[in-house]
Amino acid sequence: MSNSAATAGLGQEPLATTPLDQIPFNRFHAKITAMTFGANFSDGYALGMIGAVLPSVSAELGLTSFWEGMIASSALIGLFFGSLILGRVGDIIGRQRLYVLNFALIAVVSVLQLWSPSVVALFILRVLIGFGLGADYAVGPTLMSEFAPRKQRGAMLASLTVAWTVGYVAANVLGTYLNSGPDSWRWLLASGTIPAVIVLIVRIGTPESPGWLISQGRTDEARSIVRRYFNVELDPQDFKAESTSARYSELFTAGNRTRTWFGVLFFSALVLPYFAIYTFVPTILSDLKVQDADLQYLVLNLFLLAGGIAGIWFVAKMPRRSFTIWSFFILAVSLIALGASSTASAMVMMIPFVIYTFVMSAASNITQVYPPELFPTQLRASGVGLLNGLSRIASAIGTFALPLSLTSWGIPITMYWLAGVLLLGMFGTLLWAPETKTEHLV
């Protein structure tokens, strides 16, 4: 006997039957968004702080250009392995355990940075932080997308990037204005422990994704969670996802491979210039002979934050495909203009830099939205993990290459080849991108 029938038999009204992605937005949706917000803030804070304190780390530890690039890209290297490995684990054992336990690792390793004895030790710790963050990059948006109502899914997922940007900007500002003593960089890096511990505490008790449970044939558990948190019965269409777990290789079979390779290309092309440029903004402003560099850095960070907020609206209103194509185009033109104006006055040069900053922050919202929508439930965490992992290798390459490119070729050529990466992403989107805004995810 179904729960609805049993309830009716006791003289109570049966529960309504509603598809999971059509349940109206309620308090639990707000809670799961807030919990994932905290993680993205922590992610942005950890990745943003290293760029702000890198000059101090370099001065104290005597870093060569090679080690500057390695330290700057260390968390991204960890993100590659964490996203790739733990994303697959999330499809095998579920989303919930990784969603909680990864921040225990991040909290412990973050505080250990306070006592880093050498550049090698710091590099290892940063890789481990990235490894833990990789789980959240794969599982966080996956879990959230599987709970989100279809109408609010884009805005909910896009808002994660705003939280990331707030953390990134906070790290940049604190790193710029509090980095005053010989050991201040250690305290600033270790301060990432605070948001990590908060996230760990509030995530305890998070339920498993009903969509994942259904995909594993655990339908009674899925029904129980939906009744408890939403007071409805699952609709029969949600059980179309029920099956055994899929093999990782199915990401590259005929039904999925175009989406998989599109996701890898668009994600990598978008984040490579972002991480490369924003890890070394102080260096770029110095090479551009900008006066009041700290003030200009603050201005750029404010536009970074404003762009992230504006991007939520654009993602909610525009088709995914059109938003991505136009973002790539505007970003590429902005970097070409920045390279061409690198010898002009600071006022002229800062115009394309500000436009790039605003649009890049807005466009980054789509990196939380598109990946979960590209894959079926049984492969969602694996697919999102793959996209995040390979995009972080691209980010690490860009971050490692940027100081070498600036030294060898200067600002104009560096901006031109970064614009070329963005144009490659635009053409890949034109050829391969599906429209996923209205797709049913369970």
Coordinates of C-alpha atoms in Angstrom, one line a residue, residues 55-292:
P55 CA 54.5 38.6 -3.6
S56 CA 55.0 38.2 0.2
V57 CA 55.4 34.4 -0.1
S58 CA 57.9 34.9 -2.9
A59 CA 59.9 37.5 -0.9
E60 CA 60.1 35.3 2.3
L61 CA 60.7 31.9 0.7
G62 CA 62.8 33.2 -2.3
L63 CA 60.6 31.8 -5.0
T64 CA 61.8 31.6 -8.6
S65 CA 59.4 32.2 -11.4
F66 CA 59.0 28.5 -11.7
W67 CA 57.9 28.2 -8.0
E68 CA 55.7 31.3 -8.2
G69 CA 53.8 29.5 -11.0
M70 CA 53.7 26.2 -9.1
I71 CA 52.4 27.8 -5.9
A72 CA 49.8 29.9 -7.8
S73 CA 48.5 26.8 -9.6
S74 CA 48.9 24.3 -6.7
A75 CA 45.2 24.4 -5.6
L76 CA 44.2 24.1 -9.2
I77 CA 46.3 21.0 -9.6
G78 CA 44.6 19.5 -6.5
L79 CA 41.2 20.5 -8.0
F80 CA 41.9 18.5 -11.1
F81 CA 42.5 15.3 -9.1
G82 CA 39.8 16.0 -6.6
S83 CA 37.1 16.7 -9.2
L84 CA 38.0 13.8 -11.4
I85 CA 38.4 11.2 -8.7
L86 CA 35.8 12.3 -6.1
G87 CA 33.2 13.2 -8.8
R88 CA 33.2 9.6 -9.8
V89 CA 33.1 8.5 -6.2
G90 CA 30.0 10.8 -5.8
D91 CA 28.2 8.7 -8.5
I92 CA 29.1 5.5 -6.8
I93 CA 28.5 6.2 -3.0
G94 CA 26.2 9.2 -3.3
R95 CA 26.5 13.0 -3.0
Q96 CA 25.8 13.5 0.8
R97 CA 28.9 11.9 2.4
L98 CA 31.4 13.8 0.2
Y99 CA 29.3 17.0 0.6
V100 CA 30.1 16.9 4.3
L101 CA 33.5 15.2 4.7
N102 CA 35.5 17.1 2.1
F103 CA 35.4 20.2 4.3
A104 CA 36.9 18.3 7.2
L105 CA 40.0 17.9 5.0
I106 CA 39.9 21.5 3.9
A107 CA 39.6 22.8 7.5
V108 CA 42.6 20.8 8.8
V109 CA 44.9 21.5 5.9
S110 CA 44.1 25.2 5.8
V111 CA 45.2 25.7 9.4
L112 CA 48.5 23.8 8.7
Q113 CA 49.5 26.5 6.3
L114 CA 50.4 28.6 9.3
W115 CA 53.4 26.5 9.9
S116 CA 54.6 25.8 6.4
P117 CA 58.4 25.3 6.7
S118 CA 59.2 25.4 3.0
V119 CA 57.9 26.1 -0.5
V120 CA 57.5 22.3 -1.1
A121 CA 55.4 21.9 2.1
L122 CA 53.2 24.9 1.1
F123 CA 52.8 23.4 -2.3
I124 CA 51.6 20.1 -0.9
L125 CA 49.2 21.7 1.5
R126 CA 47.7 23.8 -1.3
V127 CA 47.3 20.8 -3.5
L128 CA 45.4 19.0 -0.7
I129 CA 43.1 22.0 -0.2
G130 CA 42.4 21.9 -3.9
F131 CA 41.7 18.1 -3.7
G132 CA 39.1 18.7 -1.1
L133 CA 37.6 21.6 -3.0
G134 CA 37.4 19.4 -6.1
A135 CA 34.8 17.2 -4.3
D136 CA 32.7 20.3 -3.8
Y137 CA 33.1 21.5 -7.4
A138 CA 31.8 18.1 -8.5
V139 CA 29.2 17.3 -5.9
G140 CA 27.9 20.7 -4.7
P141 CA 26.2 21.9 -7.9
T142 CA 25.2 18.3 -8.7
L143 CA 23.4 17.8 -5.4
M144 CA 21.8 21.3 -5.6
S145 CA 20.6 20.8 -9.2
E146 CA 18.9 17.5 -8.2
F147 CA 16.9 19.3 -5.6
A148 CA 16.3 22.6 -7.5
P149 CA 12.9 23.5 -9.0
R150 CA 13.3 23.8 -12.8
K151 CA 12.2 27.4 -12.9
Q152 CA 14.6 28.5 -10.3
R153 CA 17.4 26.1 -11.2
G154 CA 19.5 28.6 -13.3
A155 CA 19.3 31.4 -10.7
M156 CA 20.1 29.0 -7.8
L157 CA 23.1 27.5 -9.5
A158 CA 24.3 30.8 -10.9
S159 CA 24.1 32.4 -7.4
L160 CA 26.9 29.9 -6.3
T161 CA 29.3 31.8 -8.5
V162 CA 28.4 35.1 -6.7
A163 CA 29.2 33.5 -3.4
W164 CA 32.5 32.3 -4.9
T165 CA 33.2 35.8 -6.2
V166 CA 32.4 37.3 -2.7
G167 CA 35.0 35.0 -1.2
Y168 CA 37.5 35.7 -3.9
V169 CA 37.0 39.5 -3.6
A170 CA 37.2 39.3 0.2
A171 CA 40.5 37.4 0.0
N172 CA 41.9 39.9 -2.5
V173 CA 40.9 42.9 -0.3
L174 CA 42.1 41.4 3.0
G175 CA 45.3 40.1 1.3
T176 CA 46.0 43.6 -0.1
Y177 CA 45.3 45.6 3.0
L178 CA 46.3 43.3 5.9
N179 CA 49.4 41.8 4.4
S180 CA 51.8 44.0 6.3
G181 CA 54.1 41.9 8.5
P182 CA 56.7 39.2 7.6
D183 CA 54.4 36.4 8.7
S184 CA 51.0 37.9 7.8
W185 CA 50.8 35.8 4.6
R186 CA 50.7 32.7 6.8
W187 CA 47.8 34.0 8.9
L188 CA 46.0 35.1 5.8
L189 CA 46.3 31.7 4.2
A190 CA 45.3 29.9 7.4
S191 CA 42.3 32.2 7.9
G192 CA 40.6 30.0 5.3
T193 CA 40.0 27.6 8.1
I194 CA 37.2 29.8 9.5
P195 CA 34.7 29.5 6.6
A196 CA 35.7 25.9 6.1
V197 CA 34.7 25.0 9.7
I198 CA 31.5 26.9 9.5
V199 CA 30.5 25.0 6.3
L200 CA 31.4 21.7 7.8
I201 CA 29.2 22.3 10.8
V202 CA 26.1 23.5 8.9
R203 CA 26.3 20.6 6.4
I204 CA 25.9 17.9 9.0
G205 CA 22.6 16.2 8.5
T206 CA 22.2 17.1 4.8
P207 CA 19.9 14.5 3.1
E208 CA 21.0 12.4 0.1
S209 CA 19.8 13.4 -3.4
P210 CA 16.5 11.7 -4.1
G211 CA 17.5 11.6 -7.8
W212 CA 20.7 9.7 -7.0
L213 CA 18.8 7.3 -4.8
I214 CA 16.3 6.6 -7.6
S215 CA 19.1 6.0 -10.0
Q216 CA 20.3 3.3 -7.6
G217 CA 16.9 1.7 -7.2
R218 CA 16.5 2.9 -3.6
T219 CA 13.1 4.4 -4.3
D220 CA 11.7 4.0 -0.8
E221 CA 14.5 6.1 0.6
A222 CA 13.9 8.7 -2.1
R223 CA 10.2 8.9 -1.3
S224 CA 10.9 9.2 2.4
I225 CA 13.2 12.2 1.9
V226 CA 10.8 13.9 -0.5
R227 CA 7.9 13.4 2.0
R228 CA 10.0 14.7 4.9
Y229 CA 11.4 17.9 3.3
F230 CA 8.6 18.7 0.7
N231 CA 5.5 17.0 2.0
V232 CA 4.6 15.6 -1.4
E233 CA 4.8 12.2 -3.2
L234 CA 7.2 11.7 -6.1
D235 CA 5.6 11.7 -9.6
P236 CA 5.9 8.5 -11.7
Q237 CA 8.0 10.4 -14.3
D238 CA 10.8 10.7 -11.7
F239 CA 11.2 7.0 -11.7
K240 CA 12.3 6.9 -15.3
A241 CA 15.8 7.5 -14.0
E242 CA 15.8 4.3 -12.0
S243 CA 18.6 1.9 -13.2
T244 CA 21.9 0.5 -12.1
S245 CA 24.9 2.8 -11.9
A246 CA 26.5 3.7 -15.3
R247 CA 30.1 3.1 -16.3
Y248 CA 32.4 6.1 -16.5
S249 CA 33.2 5.3 -20.1
E250 CA 29.5 6.1 -21.0
L251 CA 30.5 9.8 -20.8
F252 CA 32.2 9.2 -24.2
T253 CA 29.5 7.1 -25.9
A254 CA 27.4 8.3 -28.7
G255 CA 24.6 9.6 -26.5
N256 CA 26.9 11.7 -24.3
R257 CA 30.2 12.5 -25.9
T258 CA 29.3 15.7 -27.8
R259 CA 28.0 17.2 -24.5
T260 CA 31.0 16.0 -22.6
W261 CA 33.5 17.5 -25.0
F262 CA 31.5 20.7 -25.3
G263 CA 31.5 21.0 -21.5
V264 CA 35.3 20.4 -21.3
L265 CA 36.0 23.0 -24.0
F266 CA 33.6 25.8 -22.9
F267 CA 34.6 25.4 -19.2
S268 CA 38.3 25.3 -19.9
A269 CA 38.3 28.2 -22.3
L270 CA 36.4 30.4 -19.9
V271 CA 38.4 29.8 -16.8
L272 CA 41.9 29.7 -18.2
P273 CA 42.1 33.5 -18.8
Y274 CA 40.2 34.2 -15.6
F275 CA 42.6 32.4 -13.2
A276 CA 45.7 33.5 -15.2
I277 CA 44.8 37.2 -15.1
Y278 CA 43.3 37.4 -11.6
T279 CA 46.1 35.5 -9.9
F280 CA 48.6 38.1 -11.2
V281 CA 46.5 41.3 -11.3
P282 CA 49.1 43.2 -9.1
T283 CA 51.8 42.1 -11.5
I284 CA 49.8 43.1 -14.6
L285 CA 48.9 46.5 -13.1
S286 CA 52.6 47.1 -12.4
D287 CA 53.6 46.1 -15.9
L288 CA 51.0 48.6 -17.2
K289 CA 52.6 51.3 -15.1
V290 CA 49.3 52.1 -13.4
Q291 CA 49.5 54.6 -10.5
D292 CA 47.5 53.9 -7.4

